[in-house]
C-alpha positions as YAML, in Angstrom:
chain: A
units: angstrom
residues:
- id: 1
  name: MET
  ca: [64.17, 90.44, 146.12]
- id: 2
  name: SER
  ca: [66.02, 93.64, 145.23]
- id: 3
  name: PRO
  ca: [64.69, 95.35, 142.08]
- id: 4
  name: ARG
  ca: [66.92, 95.82, 139.05]
- id: 5
  name: PRO
  ca: [68.48, 99.30, 139.32]
- id: 6
  name: PRO
  ca: [68.10, 101.74, 136.43]
- id: 7
  name: ALA
  ca: [71.07, 102.06, 134.07]
- id: 8
  name: PRO
  ca: [73.34, 105.10, 134.62]
- id: 9
  name: ARG
  ca: [72.64, 106.62, 131.22]
- id: 10
  name: LEU
  ca: [74.63, 109.80, 131.82]
- id: 11
  name: ALA
  ca: [77.76, 107.92, 132.93]
- id: 12
  name: MET
  ca: [77.49, 105.59, 129.94]
- id: 13
  name: LEU
  ca: [77.04, 108.53, 127.58]
- id: 14
  name: VAL
  ca: [80.00, 110.50, 128.95]
- id: 15
  name: LEU
  ca: [82.34, 107.50, 129.02]
- id: 16
  name: GLY
  ca: [81.25, 106.25, 125.61]
- id: 17
  name: ILE
  ca: [81.50, 109.56, 123.75]
- id: 18
  name: PHE
  ca: [84.83, 110.57, 125.31]
- id: 19
  name: ASN
  ca: [86.50, 107.23, 124.62]
- id: 20
  name: PHE
  ca: [85.09, 107.00, 121.10]
- id: 21
  name: ALA
  ca: [86.67, 110.36, 120.32]
- id: 22
  name: ILE
  ca: [89.98, 109.27, 121.88]
- id: 23
  name: PHE
  ca: [89.83, 105.96, 119.97]
- id: 24
  name: SER
  ca: [89.39, 107.80, 116.67]
- id: 25
  name: LEU
  ca: [92.35, 110.04, 117.51]
- id: 26
  name: ALA
  ca: [94.46, 107.01, 118.45]
- id: 27
  name: ILE
  ca: [93.71, 105.31, 115.13]
- id: 28
  name: SER
  ca: [94.79, 108.48, 113.34]
- id: 29
  name: ILE
  ca: [98.06, 108.48, 115.32]
- id: 30
  name: ILE
  ca: [98.69, 104.83, 114.45]
- id: 31
  name: VAL
  ca: [98.03, 105.44, 110.74]
- id: 32
  name: ALA
  ca: [100.25, 108.53, 110.73]
- id: 33
  name: GLY
  ca: [103.06, 106.67, 112.48]
- id: 34
  name: THR
  ca: [102.77, 103.68, 110.16]
- id: 35
  name: VAL
  ca: [102.67, 105.76, 106.98]
- id: 36
  name: THR
  ca: [105.59, 107.85, 108.19]
- id: 37
  name: SER
  ca: [107.60, 104.76, 109.07]
- id: 38
  name: MET
  ca: [107.07, 103.25, 105.60]
- id: 39
  name: GLY
  ca: [109.76, 104.75, 103.42]
- id: 40
  name: TYR
  ca: [110.79, 107.17, 106.15]
- id: 41
  name: SER
  ca: [114.36, 105.86, 106.28]
- id: 42
  name: SER
  ca: [114.98, 105.96, 102.54]
- id: 43
  name: ALA
  ca: [113.51, 109.45, 102.09]
- id: 44
  name: LEU
  ca: [115.37, 110.82, 105.08]
- id: 45
  name: ARG
  ca: [118.61, 109.19, 103.97]
- id: 46
  name: LYS
  ca: [118.42, 110.96, 100.60]
- id: 47
  name: VAL
  ca: [117.85, 114.32, 102.26]
- id: 48
  name: LEU
  ca: [120.66, 113.78, 104.74]
- id: 49
  name: PHE
  ca: [123.14, 112.75, 102.07]
- id: 50
  name: GLN
  ca: [122.17, 115.73, 99.97]
- id: 51
  name: PHE
  ca: [122.63, 118.32, 102.69]
- id: 52
  name: MET
  ca: [125.23, 116.57, 104.84]
- id: 53
  name: LYS
  ca: [127.69, 115.18, 102.37]
- id: 54
  name: HIS
  ca: [130.58, 116.00, 104.66]
- id: 55
  name: LEU
  ca: [129.23, 113.95, 107.56]
- id: 56
  name: PRO
  ca: [130.80, 110.54, 108.21]
- id: 57
  name: PRO
  ca: [128.46, 107.69, 107.12]
- id: 58
  name: GLN
  ca: [128.18, 106.36, 110.66]
- id: 59
  name: SER
  ca: [126.94, 109.75, 111.86]
- id: 60
  name: THR
  ca: [124.21, 109.82, 109.23]
- id: 61
  name: ASP
  ca: [123.19, 106.26, 110.10]
- id: 62
  name: ARG
  ca: [122.95, 107.12, 113.78]
- id: 63
  name: LEU
  ca: [120.89, 110.21, 112.99]
- id: 64
  name: ILE
  ca: [118.51, 108.20, 110.83]
- id: 65
  name: GLU
  ca: [118.21, 105.56, 113.52]
- id: 66
  name: GLY
  ca: [117.41, 108.20, 116.12]
- id: 67
  name: LEU
  ca: [114.80, 109.93, 113.97]
- id: 68
  name: ASN
  ca: [113.16, 106.61, 113.12]
- id: 69
  name: ILE
  ca: [112.23, 106.26, 116.79]
- id: 70
  name: ALA
  ca: [109.60, 108.98, 116.33]
- id: 71
  name: PRO
  ca: [107.12, 107.07, 114.08]
- id: 72
  name: ILE
  ca: [107.64, 103.86, 116.07]
- id: 73
  name: SER
  ca: [106.86, 105.74, 119.26]
- id: 74
  name: LEU
  ca: [103.71, 107.16, 117.64]
- id: 75
  name: VAL
  ca: [102.52, 103.66, 116.71]
- id: 76
  name: LEU
  ca: [103.17, 102.29, 120.21]
- id: 77
  name: LEU
  ca: [101.53, 105.25, 121.93]
- id: 78
  name: GLY
  ca: [98.55, 105.14, 119.58]
- id: 79
  name: SER
  ca: [98.12, 101.40, 120.14]
- id: 80
  name: LEU
  ca: [98.12, 101.79, 123.93]
- id: 81
  name: VAL
  ca: [95.61, 104.65, 123.78]
- id: 82
  name: ALA
  ca: [93.44, 102.75, 121.25]
- id: 83
  name: VAL
  ca: [93.25, 99.64, 123.45]
- id: 84
  name: THR
  ca: [92.43, 101.71, 126.54]
- id: 85
  name: SER
  ca: [89.74, 103.80, 124.83]
- id: 86
  name: PHE
  ca: [88.28, 100.68, 123.16]
- id: 87
  name: LEU
  ca: [87.86, 99.04, 126.56]
- id: 88
  name: GLY
  ca: [86.25, 102.19, 127.94]
- id: 89
  name: CYS
  ca: [83.87, 102.64, 125.01]
- id: 90
  name: CYS
  ca: [82.78, 98.99, 124.87]
- id: 91
  name: GLY
  ca: [82.59, 98.79, 128.65]
- id: 92
  name: ALA
  ca: [80.27, 101.80, 128.69]
- id: 93
  name: ALA
  ca: [78.08, 100.30, 125.97]
- id: 94
  name: THR
  ca: [77.86, 96.74, 127.32]
- id: 95
  name: GLY
  ca: [78.47, 97.18, 131.04]
- id: 96
  name: ARG
  ca: [80.97, 94.29, 131.08]
- id: 97
  name: ARG
  ca: [82.88, 94.58, 134.31]
- id: 98
  name: TRP
  ca: [86.15, 93.03, 133.08]
- id: 99
  name: MET
  ca: [86.38, 95.73, 130.41]
- id: 100
  name: LEU
  ca: [85.62, 98.46, 132.94]
- id: 101
  name: TYR
  ca: [88.14, 97.06, 135.44]
- id: 102
  name: SER
  ca: [90.84, 96.82, 132.76]
- id: 103
  name: TYR
  ca: [90.04, 100.36, 131.63]
- id: 104
  name: PHE
  ca: [90.26, 101.53, 135.24]
- id: 105
  name: VAL
  ca: [93.73, 100.00, 135.65]
- id: 106
  name: PHE
  ca: [95.07, 101.56, 132.42]
- id: 107
  name: VAL
  ca: [93.63, 105.01, 133.08]
- id: 108
  name: PHE
  ca: [94.63, 105.01, 136.74]
- id: 109
  name: THR
  ca: [98.21, 104.18, 135.73]
- id: 110
  name: MET
  ca: [98.27, 107.05, 133.22]
- id: 111
  name: LEU
  ca: [96.69, 109.29, 135.83]
- id: 112
  name: GLY
  ca: [99.48, 108.53, 138.27]
- id: 113
  name: PHE
  ca: [102.12, 109.24, 135.62]
- id: 114
  name: GLN
  ca: [100.52, 112.56, 134.71]
- id: 115
  name: CYS
  ca: [100.26, 113.58, 138.38]
- id: 116
  name: ALA
  ca: [103.98, 112.82, 138.71]
- id: 117
  name: VAL
  ca: [104.72, 115.00, 135.67]
- id: 118
  name: VAL
  ca: [102.64, 117.86, 137.06]
- id: 119
  name: GLY
  ca: [104.36, 117.56, 140.42]
- id: 120
  name: TYR
  ca: [107.82, 117.48, 138.87]
- id: 121
  name: GLY
  ca: [107.02, 120.43, 136.61]
- id: 122
  name: GLY
  ca: [105.69, 122.46, 139.50]
- id: 123
  name: ALA
  ca: [108.70, 121.66, 141.69]
- id: 124
  name: HIS
  ca: [111.47, 121.95, 139.09]
- id: 125
  name: GLY
  ca: [110.00, 124.33, 136.50]
- id: 126
  name: GLY
  ca: [112.19, 127.19, 137.71]
- id: 127
  name: THR
  ca: [115.30, 125.03, 137.42]
- id: 128
  name: ILE
  ca: [114.44, 124.09, 133.83]
- id: 129
  name: GLU
  ca: [113.90, 127.76, 132.94]
- id: 130
  name: SER
  ca: [117.26, 128.73, 134.47]
- id: 131
  name: MET
  ca: [119.02, 125.95, 132.57]
- id: 132
  name: ALA
  ca: [117.51, 127.23, 129.31]
- id: 133
  name: GLY
  ca: [118.71, 130.77, 130.05]
- id: 134
  name: ASP
  ca: [122.19, 129.56, 130.99]
- id: 135
  name: CYS
  ca: [122.34, 127.53, 127.77]
- id: 136
  name: VAL
  ca: [121.61, 130.69, 125.74]
- id: 137
  name: LYS
  ca: [124.45, 132.56, 127.44]
- id: 138
  name: LYS
  ca: [126.77, 129.60, 126.96]
- id: 139
  name: VAL
  ca: [126.22, 129.13, 123.21]
- id: 140
  name: TRP
  ca: [125.76, 132.80, 122.22]
- id: 141
  name: GLY
  ca: [129.06, 133.08, 120.36]
- id: 142
  name: LYS
  ca: [129.26, 129.50, 119.11]
- id: 143
  name: SER
  ca: [127.80, 127.47, 116.29]
- id: 144
  name: CYS
  ca: [124.70, 125.38, 116.81]
- id: 145
  name: GLU
  ca: [125.56, 122.21, 114.92]
- id: 146
  name: CYS
  ca: [128.40, 119.75, 115.12]
- id: 147
  name: VAL
  ca: [129.69, 116.50, 113.65]
- id: 148
  name: ASP
  ca: [131.26, 113.51, 115.33]
- id: 149
  name: GLY
  ca: [134.99, 113.63, 115.73]
- id: 150
  name: PRO
  ca: [137.82, 114.68, 118.02]
- id: 151
  name: ASP
  ca: [136.74, 118.34, 117.86]
- id: 152
  name: CYS
  ca: [133.42, 117.56, 119.62]
- id: 153
  name: LYS
  ca: [134.64, 118.08, 123.16]
- id: 154
  name: PRO
  ca: [133.42, 118.56, 125.78]
- id: 155
  name: SER
  ca: [129.89, 119.02, 124.40]
- id: 156
  name: PRO
  ca: [128.29, 119.63, 120.97]
- id: 157
  name: VAL
  ca: [127.53, 123.30, 121.68]
- id: 158
  name: GLU
  ca: [131.26, 123.90, 122.33]
- id: 159
  name: CYS
  ca: [132.51, 122.19, 119.19]
- id: 160
  name: PHE
  ca: [133.32, 125.19, 117.07]
- id: 161
  name: THR
  ca: [133.68, 128.93, 117.44]
- id: 162
  name: ASN
  ca: [133.69, 131.32, 114.53]
- id: 163
  name: GLN
  ca: [137.51, 131.12, 114.44]
- id: 164
  name: THR
  ca: [137.79, 127.30, 114.50]
- id: 165
  name: LEU
  ca: [134.92, 126.50, 112.15]
- id: 166
  name: PRO
  ca: [136.12, 124.06, 109.45]
- id: 167
  name: ALA
  ca: [135.61, 125.42, 105.95]
- id: 168
  name: ASN
  ca: [134.23, 122.18, 104.54]
- id: 169
  name: ILE
  ca: [131.14, 122.28, 106.79]
- id: 170
  name: SER
  ca: [130.51, 126.00, 106.83]
- id: 171
  name: THR
  ca: [127.16, 125.50, 105.09]
- id: 172
  name: MET
  ca: [125.98, 123.26, 107.94]
- id: 173
  name: CYS
  ca: [126.66, 125.59, 110.83]
- id: 174
  name: GLN
  ca: [124.94, 128.75, 111.95]
- id: 175
  name: PRO
  ca: [126.03, 130.90, 114.91]
- id: 176
  name: CYS
  ca: [123.61, 130.56, 117.81]
- id: 177
  name: GLU
  ca: [123.42, 134.33, 118.14]
- id: 178
  name: GLU
  ca: [122.12, 134.63, 114.58]
- id: 179
  name: LEU
  ca: [119.66, 131.76, 115.05]
- id: 180
  name: LEU
  ca: [118.24, 133.18, 118.30]
- id: 181
  name: VAL
  ca: [117.94, 136.69, 116.87]
- id: 182
  name: GLN
  ca: [115.98, 135.31, 113.91]
- id: 183
  name: THR
  ca: [113.58, 133.31, 116.10]
- id: 184
  name: VAL
  ca: [113.00, 133.95, 119.81]
- id: 185
  name: CYS
  ca: [114.86, 137.21, 120.30]
- id: 186
  name: ARG
  ca: [113.76, 139.23, 117.26]
- id: 187
  name: ASP
  ca: [113.23, 142.50, 119.15]
- id: 188
  name: SER
  ca: [116.24, 144.80, 118.96]
- id: 189
  name: THR
  ca: [116.28, 145.13, 122.76]
- id: 190
  name: LEU
  ca: [116.93, 141.39, 123.01]
- id: 191
  name: HIS
  ca: [120.10, 141.30, 120.89]
- id: 192
  name: ASP
  ca: [122.17, 140.67, 123.98]
- id: 193
  name: PRO
  ca: [122.96, 137.36, 125.69]
- id: 194
  name: ASP
  ca: [121.47, 138.37, 129.05]
- id: 195
  name: ALA
  ca: [118.32, 139.91, 127.57]
- id: 196
  name: CYS
  ca: [117.83, 136.99, 125.19]
- id: 197
  name: ALA
  ca: [118.38, 134.55, 128.05]
- id: 198
  name: HIS
  ca: [115.59, 136.21, 130.05]
- id: 199
  name: LYS
  ca: [113.33, 136.04, 127.00]
- id: 200
  name: VAL
  ca: [114.05, 132.34, 126.56]
- id: 201
  name: GLU
  ca: [113.32, 131.76, 130.24]
- id: 202
  name: ASP
  ca: [109.97, 133.55, 129.86]
- id: 203
  name: VAL
  ca: [109.11, 131.47, 126.79]
- id: 204
  name: MET
  ca: [110.11, 128.29, 128.59]
- id: 205
  name: ALA
  ca: [108.02, 129.27, 131.62]
- id: 206
  name: ALA
  ca: [104.98, 129.93, 129.41]
- id: 207
  name: ASN
  ca: [105.41, 126.58, 127.64]
- id: 208
  name: ILE
  ca: [105.80, 124.71, 130.93]
- id: 209
  name: ALA
  ca: [102.70, 126.43, 132.34]
- id: 210
  name: LEU
  ca: [100.71, 125.53, 129.21]
- id: 211
  name: LEU
  ca: [101.90, 121.92, 129.38]
- id: 212
  name: LEU
  ca: [100.98, 121.66, 133.06]
- id: 213
  name: GLN
  ca: [97.53, 123.12, 132.36]
- id: 214
  name: LEU
  ca: [97.04, 120.55, 129.62]
- id: 215
  name: PHE
  ca: [98.03, 117.75, 131.99]
- id: 216
  name: VAL
  ca: [95.70, 119.08, 134.68]
- id: 217
  name: ALA
  ca: [92.81, 119.15, 132.18]
- id: 218
  name: LEU
  ca: [93.61, 115.55, 131.18]
- id: 219
  name: ILE
  ca: [93.75, 114.53, 134.82]
- id: 220
  name: ILE
  ca: [90.29, 116.02, 135.43]
- id: 221
  name: LEU
  ca: [88.84, 114.27, 132.36]
- id: 222
  name: GLU
  ca: [90.44, 110.96, 133.26]
- id: 223
  name: ALA
  ca: [89.23, 111.26, 136.86]
- id: 224
  name: LEU
  ca: [85.70, 111.86, 135.50]
- id: 225
  name: CYS
  ca: [86.04, 108.79, 133.28]
- id: 226
  name: ILE
  ca: [87.20, 106.71, 136.24]
- id: 227
  name: VAL
  ca: [84.17, 107.85, 138.27]
- id: 228
  name: CYS
  ca: [81.86, 106.97, 135.36]
- id: 229
  name: ALA
  ca: [83.53, 103.55, 134.93]
- id: 230
  name: ILE
  ca: [83.13, 102.78, 138.66]
- id: 231
  name: ARG
  ca: [79.49, 103.90, 138.54]
- id: 232
  name: ILE
  ca: [78.77, 101.65, 135.56]
- id: 233
  name: ALA
  ca: [80.61, 98.69, 137.13]
- id: 234
  name: LYS
  ca: [78.60, 99.07, 140.36]
- id: 235
  name: TRP
  ca: [75.38, 99.20, 138.36]
- id: 236
  name: SER
  ca: [76.38, 96.13, 136.38]
- id: 237
  name: LEU
  ca: [77.12, 94.22, 139.57]
- id: 238
  name: ALA
  ca: [73.83, 95.27, 141.18]
- id: 239
  name: ALA
  ca: [71.93, 94.42, 138.00]
- id: 240
  name: ASN
  ca: [73.50, 90.96, 137.89]
- id: 241
  name: VAL
  ca: [72.58, 90.36, 141.52]
- id: 242
  name: ALA
  ca: [69.00, 91.46, 140.82]
- id: 243
  name: ASP
  ca: [68.85, 89.20, 137.76]
- id: 244
  name: ARG
  ca: [70.13, 86.24, 139.77]
- id: 245
  name: ASP
  ca: [67.58, 86.91, 142.50]
- id: 246
  name: GLU
  ca: [64.83, 87.07, 139.91]
- id: 247
  name: GLU
  ca: [66.03, 83.83, 138.30]
- id: 248
  name: SER
  ca: [66.16, 82.16, 141.70]
- id: 249
  name: LEU
  ca: [62.64, 83.35, 142.50]
- id: 250
  name: LEU
  ca: [61.35, 82.10, 139.16]
- id: 251
  name: ALA
  ca: [63.07, 78.74, 139.72]
- id: 252
  name: ASP
  ca: [61.48, 78.44, 143.18]
- id: 253
  name: ALA
  ca: [58.08, 79.33, 141.74]
- id: 254
  name: TYR
  ca: [58.55, 76.74, 139.00]
- id: 255
  name: LYS
  ca: [59.46, 74.06, 141.54]
- id: 256
  name: ALA
  ca: [56.45, 74.99, 143.69]
- id: 257
  name: ASN
  ca: [54.12, 74.79, 140.69]
- id: 258
  name: ARG
  ca: [55.51, 71.39, 139.71]
- id: 259
  name: THR
  ca: [55.06, 70.11, 143.24]
- id: 260
  name: LEU
  ca: [51.50, 71.43, 143.37]
- id: 261
  name: PHE
  ca: [50.78, 69.84, 139.99]
- id: 262
  name: ARG
  ca: [52.09, 66.47, 141.18]
- id: 263
  name: VAL
  ca: [50.02, 66.63, 144.37]
- id: 264
  name: SER
  ca: [46.93, 67.51, 142.38]
- id: 265
  name: ALA
  ca: [47.56, 64.69, 139.95]
- id: 266
  name: ALA
  ca: [48.08, 62.19, 142.80]
- id: 267
  name: LYS
  ca: [44.79, 63.17, 144.42]
- id: 268
  name: GLN
  ca: [42.95, 62.65, 141.18]
...
């Protein structure tokens, strides 16, 4: 009979603590998304009608509809993360293999998605940076906001120039040059489309690198959690086998004792 193996305490501790922290964060995301969604449309509609009185009603409705996707997405994302971390935390505490297997499937799927993001970012990061720089050069002398209508052709950034800007929406529009100078390109040496474009490319490259580093850190943590989940599942399986062997041995001993008792009773 194989002895019952000792429980992998370290794997249980790592998997349990990590997933409990993620579960708490997921609940916070769900609450934030739900609270934001409640009354989000009405509050946003008031603000939009106050500052965008010259927009057609259908444009405001479409903008509200688009912005309402944000809290709904938070709730869905938080729910998925909460279910996954709940399975991992409870699986670590109880050693139930179906929880650990389900957790493995969810985390492995997210791991594959994150690896794809890292691969795409590494392969196409330069292209994204160049597109950002080209966009700066393209919109330098144009306004940054637009409304629906026949003037919005061929793209929103080409709607209006300073000469064709309608007077009734002048408070809504700001030249891109002014906006960029006030934000990304504040240095006086960057008050030029080419120089500002290079600055934007550098900022984009730094953000992409930071995002990829974050994904790599998540991949390492998730890989560690997968290893811990597999270790706990193997222990649970071995422990169940040992328990069944022990139960079988006890049952055989019980049958042998009963047989011996009957033989002894018959002799008497």
